[in-house]
Coordinates of C-alpha atoms and ligand atoms in Angstrom, one line a residue:
X142 CA 38.0 107.7 -43.7
X143 CA 40.8 107.5 -46.3
X144 CA 41.1 109.4 -49.5
X145 CA 38.2 107.6 -51.1
X146 CA 34.6 107.9 -49.7
X147 CA 32.3 104.9 -50.2
X148 CA 29.6 106.1 -47.8
X149 CA 26.3 104.6 -48.7
X150 CA 27.8 101.9 -51.0
X151 CA 26.8 98.3 -50.6
X152 CA 29.5 95.6 -51.3
X153 CA 29.7 91.9 -51.6
X154 CA 33.2 90.4 -51.2
X155 CA 33.7 86.8 -52.2
X156 CA 36.4 84.9 -50.3
X157 CA 36.2 87.6 -47.7
X158 CA 36.5 85.3 -44.7
X159 CA 40.3 85.7 -44.5
X160 CA 43.4 86.7 -46.4
X161 CA 43.2 89.4 -48.9
X162 CA 39.4 89.3 -49.1
X163 CA 39.1 90.1 -45.4
X164 CA 41.5 93.0 -45.8
X165 CA 39.5 94.3 -48.8
X166 CA 36.3 94.0 -46.8
X167 CA 37.8 95.9 -43.9
X168 CA 39.2 98.6 -46.2
X169 CA 35.8 99.0 -48.0
X170 CA 34.0 99.3 -44.6
X171 CA 36.6 101.8 -43.4
X172 CA 35.8 103.9 -46.5
X173 CA 32.1 103.9 -45.6
X174 CA 30.7 100.9 -47.5
X175 CA 28.4 98.3 -46.0
X176 CA 29.9 94.9 -46.7
X177 CA 28.6 91.3 -47.1
X178 CA 31.3 88.7 -46.7
X179 CA 30.5 85.7 -48.9
X180 CA 32.6 82.5 -48.4
X181 CA 32.5 78.8 -48.0
X182 CA 34.3 79.1 -44.6
X183 CA 31.3 80.0 -42.4
X184 CA 33.2 80.2 -39.1
X185 CA 35.9 82.5 -40.3
X186 CA 33.4 84.5 -42.5
X187 CA 31.1 85.2 -39.6
X188 CA 34.0 86.2 -37.4
X189 CA 35.3 88.6 -40.0
X190 CA 31.8 90.1 -40.6
X191 CA 31.4 90.5 -36.8
X192 CA 34.7 92.2 -36.4
X193 CA 33.8 94.7 -39.2
X194 CA 30.5 95.3 -37.5
X195 CA 32.2 96.0 -34.2
X196 CA 34.3 98.6 -35.9
X197 CA 31.0 100.5 -36.5
X198 CA 30.3 99.5 -40.1
X199 CA 27.4 97.7 -41.6
X200 CA 28.4 94.0 -42.2
X201 CA 26.9 90.6 -42.6
X202 CA 28.0 87.1 -43.7
X203 CA 26.4 84.8 -46.4
X204 CA 27.5 81.3 -47.1
X205 CA 28.4 81.1 -50.8
X206 CA 30.3 78.6 -53.0
X207 CA 31.1 80.9 -56.0
X208 CA 30.9 77.9 -58.3
X209 CA 27.1 77.5 -57.6
X210 CA 24.8 79.5 -59.8
X211 CA 21.8 79.2 -57.4
X212 CA 23.9 80.2 -54.5
X213 CA 24.8 83.5 -56.2
X214 CA 21.1 84.3 -56.6
X215 CA 20.5 84.0 -52.9
X216 CA 23.8 85.8 -51.9
X217 CA 22.7 88.8 -54.0
X218 CA 19.2 88.7 -52.5
X219 CA 20.8 88.5 -48.9
X220 CA 23.1 91.5 -49.8
X221 CA 20.2 93.6 -50.9
X222 CA 18.1 92.6 -47.9
X223 CA 20.9 93.1 -45.3
X224 CA 22.4 96.3 -46.7
X225 CA 19.5 97.9 -48.6
X226 CA 21.2 97.8 -52.0
X227 CA 24.0 96.3 -54.0
X228 CA 26.4 98.3 -56.1
X229 CA 29.8 96.8 -55.6
X230 CA 31.0 93.3 -56.2
X231 CA 34.6 92.2 -55.5
X232 CA 35.2 88.8 -57.1
X233 CA 38.1 87.8 -54.9
X234 CA 37.6 84.1 -54.0
X235 CA 40.4 82.0 -55.6
X236 CA 42.6 79.0 -55.1
X237 CA 46.2 78.3 -56.3
X238 CA 47.3 74.8 -56.9
X239 CA 51.0 74.5 -57.9
X240 CA 51.8 71.7 -60.5
X241 CA 54.2 71.1 -63.3
X242 CA 52.5 70.7 -66.6
X243 CA 53.8 67.2 -66.9
X244 CA 51.8 66.3 -63.7
X245 CA 48.6 68.3 -64.0
X246 CA 45.5 66.5 -62.7
X247 CA 42.2 66.9 -64.4
X248 CA 40.4 67.3 -61.0
X249 CA 42.7 70.0 -59.7
X250 CA 42.7 71.9 -63.0
X251 CA 38.9 71.8 -63.0
X252 CA 38.7 73.0 -59.4
X253 CA 40.8 76.0 -60.3
X254 CA 38.8 76.7 -63.5
X255 CA 35.6 76.5 -61.5
X256 CA 36.6 78.7 -58.6
X257 CA 38.9 81.2 -60.3
X258 CA 37.1 81.6 -63.6
X259 CA 33.5 80.3 -63.5
X260 CA 33.1 81.9 -60.0
X261 CA 33.8 85.4 -61.1
X262 CA 31.8 84.9 -64.3
X263 CA 28.7 83.8 -62.3
X264 CA 29.3 86.8 -60.0
X265 CA 29.3 89.2 -63.0
X266 CA 26.1 87.5 -64.3
X267 CA 24.2 88.1 -61.0
X268 CA 25.7 91.5 -60.3
X269 CA 24.7 92.7 -63.8
X270 CA 21.2 91.4 -63.4
X271 CA 20.8 93.0 -60.0
X272 CA 22.5 96.3 -60.7
X273 CA 21.3 97.2 -64.2
X274 CA 18.3 99.5 -64.6
X275 CA 15.2 97.6 -63.6
X276 CA 17.1 95.1 -61.5
X277 CA 16.3 94.5 -57.8
X278 CA 19.2 96.9 -56.9
X279 CA 19.0 98.9 -60.1
X280 CA 21.4 101.8 -59.6
X281 CA 24.4 100.5 -61.5
X282 CA 27.7 100.1 -59.7
X283 CA 31.2 98.6 -60.0
X284 CA 32.8 95.2 -60.1
X285 CA 36.4 94.5 -59.2
X286 CA 37.8 91.2 -60.2
X287 CA 41.0 89.9 -58.5
X288 CA 43.3 88.5 -61.2
X289 CA 47.1 88.1 -60.3
X290 CA 50.5 89.1 -61.4
X291 CA 50.5 85.5 -62.6
X292 CA 48.5 86.7 -65.6
X293 CA 51.3 88.9 -66.7
X294 CA 54.5 86.9 -66.1
X295 CA 55.7 83.3 -66.7
X296 CA 56.6 81.7 -63.4
X297 CA 57.3 78.0 -63.4
X298 CA 54.8 75.7 -61.6
X299 CA 51.7 77.8 -61.9
X300 CA 50.7 77.4 -65.6
X301 CA 47.0 76.5 -65.0
X302 CA 46.6 79.1 -62.2
X303 CA 48.1 81.7 -64.5
X304 CA 45.8 80.6 -67.2
X305 CA 42.7 81.0 -65.0
X306 CA 43.9 84.5 -63.9
X307 CA 44.6 85.4 -67.6
X308 CA 41.0 84.3 -68.2
X309 CA 39.8 86.8 -65.4
X310 CA 41.7 89.5 -67.3
X311 CA 39.8 88.9 -70.6
X312 CA 36.5 88.3 -68.8
X313 CA 36.9 91.7 -67.2
X314 CA 37.3 93.5 -70.6
X315 CA 34.4 91.8 -72.3
X316 CA 32.2 92.4 -69.2
X317 CA 33.0 96.1 -69.3
X318 CA 32.2 96.1 -73.0
X319 CA 28.8 94.4 -72.5
X320 CA 27.9 96.6 -69.6
X321 CA 28.7 99.7 -71.7
X322 CA 27.0 98.5 -74.9
X323 CA 23.8 97.4 -73.0
X324 CA 23.6 100.4 -70.7
X325 CA 24.0 98.5 -67.4
X326 CA 25.8 101.4 -65.7
X327 CA 28.4 99.0 -64.2
X328 CA 32.2 99.6 -64.4
X329 CA 34.2 96.4 -64.5
X330 CA 37.9 96.4 -63.7
X331 CA 40.5 93.9 -62.4
X332 CA 43.6 94.1 -60.2
X333 CA 46.8 92.0 -60.6
X334 CA 48.2 91.6 -57.1
X335 CA 51.8 90.8 -56.7
X336 CA 52.9 88.0 -54.4
X337 CA 51.8 88.6 -50.7
X338 CA 53.5 86.8 -47.9
X339 CA 50.3 85.4 -46.6
X340 CA 48.8 81.9 -46.5
X341 CA 48.5 81.5 -50.2
X342 CA 51.7 83.3 -51.1
X343 CA 53.8 81.3 -48.7
X344 CA 52.1 78.0 -49.8
X345 CA 53.1 78.8 -53.3
X346 CA 56.8 79.4 -52.3
X347 CA 56.8 76.1 -50.4
X348 CA 55.2 74.3 -53.4
X349 CA 57.8 75.4 -55.9
X350 CA 60.5 74.1 -53.6
X351 CA 58.7 70.8 -53.3
X352 CA 58.6 70.6 -57.1
X353 CA 62.4 71.0 -57.2
X354 CA 62.2 74.4 -59.0
X355 CA 64.1 76.2 -56.2
X356 CA 66.4 74.9 -53.5
X357 CA 64.5 76.6 -50.6
X358 CA 61.7 79.1 -49.9
X359 CA 64.1 82.0 -49.4
X360 CA 65.4 81.4 -53.0
X361 CA 61.8 81.1 -54.3
X362 CA 60.7 84.3 -52.7
X363 CA 64.0 85.9 -53.7
X364 CA 63.3 85.0 -57.3
X365 CA 60.0 87.0 -57.1
X366 CA 61.6 89.9 -55.3
X367 CA 64.5 89.9 -57.8
X368 CA 62.1 90.4 -60.7
X369 CA 60.3 93.2 -58.8
X370 CA 61.6 96.8 -59.4
X371 CA 60.3 97.9 -56.0
X372 CA 62.3 95.0 -54.5
X373 CA 59.8 93.4 -52.1
X374 CA 56.6 91.5 -51.8
X375 CA 53.2 93.2 -51.8
X376 CA 51.1 93.8 -48.6
X377 CA 47.4 93.0 -48.3
X378 CA 46.7 96.7 -47.4
X379 CA 48.2 97.8 -50.7
X380 CA 46.0 95.4 -52.7
X381 CA 42.9 96.5 -50.7
X382 CA 43.7 100.1 -51.3
X383 CA 43.6 99.5 -55.1
X384 CA 40.2 97.8 -54.8
X385 CA 38.9 100.8 -52.8
X386 CA 40.2 103.2 -55.5
X387 CA 38.7 101.2 -58.4
X388 CA 35.4 101.1 -56.5
X389 CA 35.4 104.8 -55.8
X390 CA 34.2 107.8 -57.9
X391 CA 37.9 108.7 -58.3
X392 CA 37.9 105.8 -60.9
X393 CA 34.6 107.0 -62.4
X394 CA 36.0 107.0 -66.0
X395 CA 37.9 103.7 -65.6
X396 CA 36.4 100.5 -67.0
X397 CA 37.7 97.5 -68.7
X398 CA 41.1 98.1 -67.1
X399 CA 43.6 96.0 -65.2
X400 CA 45.6 97.6 -62.5
X401 CA 48.9 96.0 -61.5
X402 CA 49.7 96.2 -57.8
X403 CA 52.9 94.2 -58.1
X404 CA 55.8 96.6 -57.5
X405 CA 56.4 96.5 -61.3
X406 CA 57.0 92.7 -61.6
X407 CA 54.6 92.2 -64.5
X408 CA 55.5 94.3 -67.5
Ligands
NAD702 N1 48.2 85.7 -51.8 C1 48.8 86.1 -52.9 O1 50.0 86.3 -53.0 C2 48.0 86.5 -54.2 C3 48.6 87.1 -55.3 C4 47.9 87.4 -56.4 C5 46.5 87.1 -56.4 N2 45.9 86.5 -55.4 C6 44.5 86.3 -55.5 O2 43.8 87.0 -54.4 C7 42.7 86.3 -54.0 C8 42.7 86.0 -52.5 O3 43.8 85.3 -52.2 P1 44.3 85.1 -50.6 O4 45.7 85.1 -50.6 O5 43.5 85.9 -49.7 O6 43.8 83.5 -50.5 P2 43.3 82.8 -49.2 O7 43.4 81.3 -49.4 O8 43.9 83.3 -47.9 O9 41.7 83.1 -49.1 C9 40.8 82.7 -50.1 C10 39.4 82.7 -49.6 O10 38.5 82.2 -50.6 C11 37.6 81.3 -50.0 N3 37.1 80.4 -51.1 C12 37.8 79.4 -51.6 N4 37.0 78.7 -52.5 C13 35.8 79.3 -52.4 C14 34.6 79.1 -53.1 N5 34.4 78.1 -53.9 N6 33.5 79.9 -52.8 C15 33.7 80.9 -51.9 N7 34.8 81.2 -51.3 C16 35.9 80.4 -51.5 C17 38.4 80.7 -48.9 O11 37.6 80.1 -48.0 C18 39.2 81.9 -48.4 O12 38.4 82.5 -47.4 C19 42.6 85.0 -54.9 O13 41.8 85.1 -56.0 C20 44.1 84.8 -55.3 O14 44.2 84.1 -56.5 C21 46.6 86.2 -54.2

């Protein structure tokens, strides 16, 4: 158990099959929460849920495309049935497609808007309905949305990705306000992760080289590190730790906030 105790809490983590979401799910489980992994990647999602279960925590997998309203309804029902409650949603699933504005494609922009912005909005909808008084879970809770440092800087090649993540930022604030005003008992916050050297982070570094913005990936990563006061990339564990903190009672008076975990890059 780390510094934050989530014993008895019941979490759904979207995009939890791999990458940051899997690390968040593992960290939440290590803090005592039961975790449902929700992802379109069934094979990796089941393997991640199994690994968490083998570590002694309560875990399950549910297939979910976050862009599907009806899928959310059953994912929340599965979470309540599997874990016995639902009081923590991590809206983590996201995609990054690197394009210059002169070359954006309608389909790729719509895909990012759907997954990165509509997805979390539908998640908030169904979490509010389930967690608020009288809902099938009914005990309130917390939502953590995964935005990005891209919402707080201007990096070339990621205009539409940055726009979707800026949308997540504002969605978070209004969701927190509606929850408070309407007495749902749900805190809503977001995290702005800095660049992590994982699948998505390295793909971005390669993409900006392919677009001719940097001579090679070392220079692309170096440009990020050079703008980061702490002088390095983020780790998945550091992002997951921030999610655990915001989910915990230590953050009990924090709502409508955005927490940068970016080494100071976004100012
Ligand atoms: N990696 C980084 O450097 C970085 C930095 C800042 C923010 N983020 C954000 O963190 C989140 C996780 O990123 P990651 O690096 O782990 O990416 P990743 O590509 O490794 O994992 C994303 C996961 O989301 C799932 N997913 C994709 N579309 C989905 C959909 N429609 N429905 C359900 N699941 C879906 C994928 O199957 C995958 O398991 C994303 O929102 C990303 O924008 C990442």
